[in-house]
mmCIF file with all atom_site columns, C-alpha atoms in Angstrom:
data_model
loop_
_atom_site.group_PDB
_atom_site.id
_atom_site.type_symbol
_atom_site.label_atom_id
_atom_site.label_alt_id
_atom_site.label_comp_id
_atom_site.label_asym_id
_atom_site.label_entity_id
_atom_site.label_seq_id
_atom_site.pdbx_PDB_ins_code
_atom_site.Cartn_x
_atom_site.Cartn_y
_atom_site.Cartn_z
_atom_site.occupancy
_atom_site.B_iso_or_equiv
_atom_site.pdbx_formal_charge
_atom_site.auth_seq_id
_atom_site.auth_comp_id
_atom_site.auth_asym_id
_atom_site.auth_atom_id
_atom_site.pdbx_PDB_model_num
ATOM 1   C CA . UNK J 1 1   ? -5.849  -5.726  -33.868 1.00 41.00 ? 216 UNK J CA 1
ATOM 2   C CA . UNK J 1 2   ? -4.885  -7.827  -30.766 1.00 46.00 ? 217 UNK J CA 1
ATOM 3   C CA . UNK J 1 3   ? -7.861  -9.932  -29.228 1.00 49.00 ? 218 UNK J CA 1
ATOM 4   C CA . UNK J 1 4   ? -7.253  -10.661 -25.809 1.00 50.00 ? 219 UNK J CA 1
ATOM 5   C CA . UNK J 1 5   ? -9.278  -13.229 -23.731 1.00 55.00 ? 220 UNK J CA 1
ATOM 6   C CA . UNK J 1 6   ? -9.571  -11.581 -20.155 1.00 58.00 ? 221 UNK J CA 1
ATOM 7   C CA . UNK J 1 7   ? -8.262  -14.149 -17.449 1.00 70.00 ? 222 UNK J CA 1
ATOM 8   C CA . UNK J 1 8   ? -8.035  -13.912 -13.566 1.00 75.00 ? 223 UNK J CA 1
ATOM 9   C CA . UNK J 1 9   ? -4.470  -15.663 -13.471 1.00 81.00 ? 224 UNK J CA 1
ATOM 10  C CA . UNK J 1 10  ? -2.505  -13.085 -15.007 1.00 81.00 ? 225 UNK J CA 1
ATOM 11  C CA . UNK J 1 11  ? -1.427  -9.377  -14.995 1.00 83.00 ? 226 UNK J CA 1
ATOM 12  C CA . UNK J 1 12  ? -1.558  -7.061  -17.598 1.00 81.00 ? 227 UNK J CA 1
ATOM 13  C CA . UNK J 1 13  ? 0.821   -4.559  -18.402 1.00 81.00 ? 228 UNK J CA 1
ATOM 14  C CA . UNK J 1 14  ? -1.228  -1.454  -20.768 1.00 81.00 ? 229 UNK J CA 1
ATOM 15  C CA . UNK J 1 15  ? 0.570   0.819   -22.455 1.00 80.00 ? 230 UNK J CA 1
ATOM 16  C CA . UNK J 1 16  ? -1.808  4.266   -21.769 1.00 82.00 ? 231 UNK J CA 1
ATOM 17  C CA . UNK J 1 17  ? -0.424  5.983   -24.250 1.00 86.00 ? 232 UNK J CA 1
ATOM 18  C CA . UNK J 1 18  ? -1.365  3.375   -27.081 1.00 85.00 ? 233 UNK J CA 1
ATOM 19  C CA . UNK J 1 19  ? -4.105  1.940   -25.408 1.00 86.00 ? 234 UNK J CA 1
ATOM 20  C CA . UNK J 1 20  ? -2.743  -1.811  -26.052 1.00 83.00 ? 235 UNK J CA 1
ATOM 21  C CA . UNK J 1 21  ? -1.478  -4.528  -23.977 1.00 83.00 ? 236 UNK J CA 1
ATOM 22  C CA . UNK J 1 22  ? 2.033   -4.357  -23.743 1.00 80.00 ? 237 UNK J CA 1
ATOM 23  C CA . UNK J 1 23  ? 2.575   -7.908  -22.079 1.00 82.00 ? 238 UNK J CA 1
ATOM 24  C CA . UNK J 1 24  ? 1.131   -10.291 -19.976 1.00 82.00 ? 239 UNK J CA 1
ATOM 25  C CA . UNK J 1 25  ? 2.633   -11.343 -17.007 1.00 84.00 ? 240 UNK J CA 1
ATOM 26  C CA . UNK J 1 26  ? 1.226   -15.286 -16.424 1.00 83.00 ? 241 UNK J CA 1
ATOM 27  C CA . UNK J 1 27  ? 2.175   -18.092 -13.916 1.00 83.00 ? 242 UNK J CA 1
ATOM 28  C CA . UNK J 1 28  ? -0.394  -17.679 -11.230 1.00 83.00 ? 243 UNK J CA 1
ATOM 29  C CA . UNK J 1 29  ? -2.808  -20.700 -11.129 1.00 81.00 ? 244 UNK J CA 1
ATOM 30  C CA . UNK J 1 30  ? -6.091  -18.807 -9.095  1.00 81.00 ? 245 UNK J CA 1
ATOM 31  C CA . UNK J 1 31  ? -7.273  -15.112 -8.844  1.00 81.00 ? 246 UNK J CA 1
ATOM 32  C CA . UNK J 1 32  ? -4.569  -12.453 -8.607  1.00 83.00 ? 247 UNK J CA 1
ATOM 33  C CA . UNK J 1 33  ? -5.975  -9.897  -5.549  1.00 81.00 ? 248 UNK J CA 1
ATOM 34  C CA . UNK J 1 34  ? -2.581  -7.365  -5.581  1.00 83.00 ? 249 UNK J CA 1
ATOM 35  C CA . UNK J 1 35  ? -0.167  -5.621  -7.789  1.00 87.00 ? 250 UNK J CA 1
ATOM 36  C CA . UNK J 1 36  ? 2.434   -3.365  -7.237  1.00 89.00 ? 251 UNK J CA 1
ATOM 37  C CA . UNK J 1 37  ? 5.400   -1.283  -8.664  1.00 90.00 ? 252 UNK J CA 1
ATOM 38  C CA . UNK J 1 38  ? 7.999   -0.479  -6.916  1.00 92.00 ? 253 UNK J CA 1
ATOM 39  C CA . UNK J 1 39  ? 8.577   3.461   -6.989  1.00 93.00 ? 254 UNK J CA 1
ATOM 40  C CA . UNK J 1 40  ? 11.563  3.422   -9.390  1.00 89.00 ? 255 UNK J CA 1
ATOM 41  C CA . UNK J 1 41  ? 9.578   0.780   -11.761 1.00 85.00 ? 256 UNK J CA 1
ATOM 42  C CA . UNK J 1 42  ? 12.202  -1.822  -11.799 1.00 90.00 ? 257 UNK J CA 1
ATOM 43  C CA . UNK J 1 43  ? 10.332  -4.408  -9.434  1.00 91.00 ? 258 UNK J CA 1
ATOM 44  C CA . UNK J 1 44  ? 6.436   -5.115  -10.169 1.00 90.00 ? 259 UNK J CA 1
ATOM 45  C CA . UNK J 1 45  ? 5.292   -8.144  -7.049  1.00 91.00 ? 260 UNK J CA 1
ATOM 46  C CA . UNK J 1 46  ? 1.917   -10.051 -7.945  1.00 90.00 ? 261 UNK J CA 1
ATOM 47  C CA . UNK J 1 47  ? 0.021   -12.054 -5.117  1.00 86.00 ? 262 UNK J CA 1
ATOM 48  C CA . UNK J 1 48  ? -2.388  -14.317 -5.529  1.00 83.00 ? 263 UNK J CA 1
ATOM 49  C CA . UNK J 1 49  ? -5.382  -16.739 -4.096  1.00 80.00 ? 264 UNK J CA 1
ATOM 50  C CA . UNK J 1 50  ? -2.880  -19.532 -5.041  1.00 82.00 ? 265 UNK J CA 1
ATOM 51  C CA . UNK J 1 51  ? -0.880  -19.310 -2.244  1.00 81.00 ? 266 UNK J CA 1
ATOM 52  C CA . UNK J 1 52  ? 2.718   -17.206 -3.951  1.00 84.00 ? 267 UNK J CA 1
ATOM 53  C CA . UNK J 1 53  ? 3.992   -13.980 -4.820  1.00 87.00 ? 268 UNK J CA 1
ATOM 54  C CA . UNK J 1 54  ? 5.561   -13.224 -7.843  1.00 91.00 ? 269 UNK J CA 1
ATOM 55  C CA . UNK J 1 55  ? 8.549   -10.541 -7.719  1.00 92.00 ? 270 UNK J CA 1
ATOM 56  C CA . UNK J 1 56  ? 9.181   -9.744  -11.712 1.00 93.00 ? 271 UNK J CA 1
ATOM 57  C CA . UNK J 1 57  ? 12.031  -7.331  -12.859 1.00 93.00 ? 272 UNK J CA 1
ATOM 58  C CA . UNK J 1 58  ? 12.367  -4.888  -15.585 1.00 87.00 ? 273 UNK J CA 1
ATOM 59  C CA . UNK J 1 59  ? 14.387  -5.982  -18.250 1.00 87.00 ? 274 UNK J CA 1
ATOM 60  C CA . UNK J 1 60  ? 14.461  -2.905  -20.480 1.00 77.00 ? 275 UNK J CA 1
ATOM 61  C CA . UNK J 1 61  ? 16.788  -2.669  -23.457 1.00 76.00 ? 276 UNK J CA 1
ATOM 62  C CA . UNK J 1 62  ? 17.852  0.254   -26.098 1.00 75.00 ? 277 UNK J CA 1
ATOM 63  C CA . UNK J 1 63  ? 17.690  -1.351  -29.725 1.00 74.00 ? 278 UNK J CA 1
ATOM 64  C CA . UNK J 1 64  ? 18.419  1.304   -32.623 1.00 75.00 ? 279 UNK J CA 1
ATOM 65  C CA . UNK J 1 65  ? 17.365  4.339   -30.229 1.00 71.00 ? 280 UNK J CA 1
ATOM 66  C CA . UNK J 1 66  ? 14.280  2.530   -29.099 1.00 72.00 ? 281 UNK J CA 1
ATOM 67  C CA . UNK J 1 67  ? 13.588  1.460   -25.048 1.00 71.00 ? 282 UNK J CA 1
ATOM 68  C CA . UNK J 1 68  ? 11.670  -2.256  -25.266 1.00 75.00 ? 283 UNK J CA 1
ATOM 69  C CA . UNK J 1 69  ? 10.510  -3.374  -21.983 1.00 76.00 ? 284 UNK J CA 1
ATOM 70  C CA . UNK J 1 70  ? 10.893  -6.926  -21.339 1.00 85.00 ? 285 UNK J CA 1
ATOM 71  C CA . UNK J 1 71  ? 9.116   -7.978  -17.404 1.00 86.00 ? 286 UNK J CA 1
ATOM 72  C CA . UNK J 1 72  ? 10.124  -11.137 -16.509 1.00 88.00 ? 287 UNK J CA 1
ATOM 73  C CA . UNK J 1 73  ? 9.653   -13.327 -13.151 1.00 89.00 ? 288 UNK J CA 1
ATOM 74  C CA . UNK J 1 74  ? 12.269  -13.380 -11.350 1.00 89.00 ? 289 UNK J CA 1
ATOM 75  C CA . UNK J 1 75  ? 11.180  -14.851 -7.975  1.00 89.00 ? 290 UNK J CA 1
ATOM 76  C CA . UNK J 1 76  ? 8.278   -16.974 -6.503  1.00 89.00 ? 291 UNK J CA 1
ATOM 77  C CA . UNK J 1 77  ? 7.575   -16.531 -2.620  1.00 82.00 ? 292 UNK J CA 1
ATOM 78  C CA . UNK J 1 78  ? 5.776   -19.343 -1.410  1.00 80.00 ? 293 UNK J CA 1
ATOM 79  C CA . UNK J 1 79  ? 5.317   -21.617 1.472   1.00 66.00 ? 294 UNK J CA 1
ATOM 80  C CA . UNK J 1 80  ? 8.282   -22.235 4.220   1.00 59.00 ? 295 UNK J CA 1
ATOM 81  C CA . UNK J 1 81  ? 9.803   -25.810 4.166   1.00 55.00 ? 296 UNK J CA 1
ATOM 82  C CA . UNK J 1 82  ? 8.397   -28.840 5.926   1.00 54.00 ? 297 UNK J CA 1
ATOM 83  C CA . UNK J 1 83  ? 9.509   -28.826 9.418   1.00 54.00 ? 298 UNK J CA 1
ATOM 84  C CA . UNK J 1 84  ? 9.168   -32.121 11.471  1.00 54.00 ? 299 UNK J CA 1
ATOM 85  C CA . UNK J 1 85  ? 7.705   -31.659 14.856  1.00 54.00 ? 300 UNK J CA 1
ATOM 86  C CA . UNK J 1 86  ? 7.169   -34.140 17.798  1.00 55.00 ? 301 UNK J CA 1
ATOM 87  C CA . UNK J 1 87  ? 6.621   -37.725 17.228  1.00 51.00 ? 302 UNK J CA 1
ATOM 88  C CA . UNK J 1 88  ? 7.512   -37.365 13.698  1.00 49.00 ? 303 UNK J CA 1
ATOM 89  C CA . UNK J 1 89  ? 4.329   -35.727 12.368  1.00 55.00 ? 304 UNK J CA 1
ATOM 90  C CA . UNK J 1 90  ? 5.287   -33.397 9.440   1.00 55.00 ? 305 UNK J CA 1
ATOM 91  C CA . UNK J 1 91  ? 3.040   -30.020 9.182   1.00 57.00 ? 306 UNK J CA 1
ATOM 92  C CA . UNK J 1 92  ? 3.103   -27.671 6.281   1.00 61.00 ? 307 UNK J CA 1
ATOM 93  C CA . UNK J 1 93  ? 4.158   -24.248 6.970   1.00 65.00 ? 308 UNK J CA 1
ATOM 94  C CA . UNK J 1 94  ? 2.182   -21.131 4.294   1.00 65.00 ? 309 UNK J CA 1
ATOM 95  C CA . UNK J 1 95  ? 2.859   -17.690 3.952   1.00 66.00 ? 310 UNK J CA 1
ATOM 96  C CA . UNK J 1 96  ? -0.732  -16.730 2.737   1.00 68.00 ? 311 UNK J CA 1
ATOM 97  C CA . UNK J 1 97  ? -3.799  -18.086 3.471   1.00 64.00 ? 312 UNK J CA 1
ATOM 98  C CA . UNK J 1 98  ? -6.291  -19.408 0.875   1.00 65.00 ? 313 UNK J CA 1
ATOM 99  C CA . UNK J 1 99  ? -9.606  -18.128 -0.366  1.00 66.00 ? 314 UNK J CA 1
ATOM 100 C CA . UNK J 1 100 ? -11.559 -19.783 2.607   1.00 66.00 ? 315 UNK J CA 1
ATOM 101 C CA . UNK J 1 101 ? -10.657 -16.780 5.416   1.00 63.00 ? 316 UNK J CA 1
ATOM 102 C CA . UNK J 1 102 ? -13.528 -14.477 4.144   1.00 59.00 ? 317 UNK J CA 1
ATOM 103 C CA . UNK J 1 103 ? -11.441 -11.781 5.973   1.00 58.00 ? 318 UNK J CA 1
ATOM 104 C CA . UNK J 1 104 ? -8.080  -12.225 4.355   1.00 58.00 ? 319 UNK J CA 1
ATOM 105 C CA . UNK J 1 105 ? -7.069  -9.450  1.678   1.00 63.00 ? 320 UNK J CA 1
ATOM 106 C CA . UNK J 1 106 ? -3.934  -9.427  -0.624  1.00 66.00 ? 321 UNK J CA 1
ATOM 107 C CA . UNK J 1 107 ? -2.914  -5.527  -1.064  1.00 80.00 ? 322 UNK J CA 1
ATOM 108 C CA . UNK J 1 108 ? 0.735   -5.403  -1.280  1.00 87.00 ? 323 UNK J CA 1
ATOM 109 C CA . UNK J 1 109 ? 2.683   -1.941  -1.185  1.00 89.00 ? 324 UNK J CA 1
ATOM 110 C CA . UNK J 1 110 ? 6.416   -1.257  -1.795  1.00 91.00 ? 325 UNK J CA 1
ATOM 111 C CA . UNK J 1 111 ? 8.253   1.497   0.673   1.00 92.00 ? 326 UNK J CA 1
ATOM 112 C CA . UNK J 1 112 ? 8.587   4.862   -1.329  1.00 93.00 ? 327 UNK J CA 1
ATOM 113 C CA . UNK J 1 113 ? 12.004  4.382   -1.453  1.00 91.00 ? 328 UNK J CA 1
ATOM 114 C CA . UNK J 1 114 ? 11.809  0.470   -3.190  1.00 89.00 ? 329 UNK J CA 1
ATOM 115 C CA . UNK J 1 115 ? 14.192  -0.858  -0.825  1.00 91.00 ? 330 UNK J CA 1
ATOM 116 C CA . UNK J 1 116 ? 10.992  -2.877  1.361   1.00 91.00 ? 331 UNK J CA 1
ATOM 117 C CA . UNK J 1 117 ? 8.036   -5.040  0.089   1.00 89.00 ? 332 UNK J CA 1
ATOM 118 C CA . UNK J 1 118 ? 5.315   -5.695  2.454   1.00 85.00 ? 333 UNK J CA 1
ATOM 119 C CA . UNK J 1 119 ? 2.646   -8.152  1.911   1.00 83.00 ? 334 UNK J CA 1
ATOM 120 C CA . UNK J 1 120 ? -0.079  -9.494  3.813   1.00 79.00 ? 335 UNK J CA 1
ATOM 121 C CA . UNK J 1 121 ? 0.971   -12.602 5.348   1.00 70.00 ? 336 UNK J CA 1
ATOM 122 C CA . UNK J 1 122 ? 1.468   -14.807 8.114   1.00 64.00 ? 337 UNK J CA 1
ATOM 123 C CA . UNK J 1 123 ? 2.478   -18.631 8.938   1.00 57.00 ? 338 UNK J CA 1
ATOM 124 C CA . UNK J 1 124 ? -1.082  -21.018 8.456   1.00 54.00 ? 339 UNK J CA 1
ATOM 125 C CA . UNK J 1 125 ? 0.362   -24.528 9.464   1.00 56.00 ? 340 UNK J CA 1
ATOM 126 C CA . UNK J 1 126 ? -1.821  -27.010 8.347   1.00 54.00 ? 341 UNK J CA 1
ATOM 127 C CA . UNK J 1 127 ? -1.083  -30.948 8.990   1.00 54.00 ? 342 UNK J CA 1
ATOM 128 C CA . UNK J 1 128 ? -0.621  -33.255 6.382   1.00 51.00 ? 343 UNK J CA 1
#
């Protein structure tokens, strides 16, 4: 039997039927606050306290009559370039806010037909 050591960076994928762990989806560095599949389950999107969203894709494969699911990341969202404004001060442009806005949540939700992924966000500029 698997031990697995809970941790608030990563995603787990269960198999119900088994009642296992089937993978686990890593590469966040603070609390993940949203998860969601897209309606055909090709597209799972992770957000997290660290600023990015994760879009991973289903990589599943038929080997001898048997369907292995392989999710893999396949594109971080994070903050916009560095844009120069007047008099040559540089400001950093994020997507998400971090943990400090008490008010700020991170549900994301997919369209029901896949084609649109909507996440809480907006720009925070912040000098440097």
């Amino acid at each position: 039997m698997n031990t697995y050591i809970p941790s608030f960076n990563t995603c787990y994928c269960w198999d119900v039927s088994k009642g296992s762990v089937h993978q686990i989806l890593d590469g966040h560095f603070h609390y993940v606050q949203g998860v969601a599949w897209d309606p055909l389950a090709k597209y799972a999107a992770s957000l997290s306290l660290d600023r990015t969203c994760r879009i991973y894709v289903n990589r599943s494969s038929k080997s001898k009559g048997v369907e292995k699911t392989n999710i893999v990341c396949q594109h971080v969202i994070t903050k916009l370039e560095t844009q120069m404004t007047d008099e040559s001060k540089s400001a950093r442009n994020h997507l998400f806010h971090d943990e400090t806005l008490l008010s700020f949540f991170r549900r994301l939700a997919w369209s029901p037909d896949g084609s649109f992924l909507v996440l809480p966000a907006g720009i925070v500029r912040c000098p440097i």
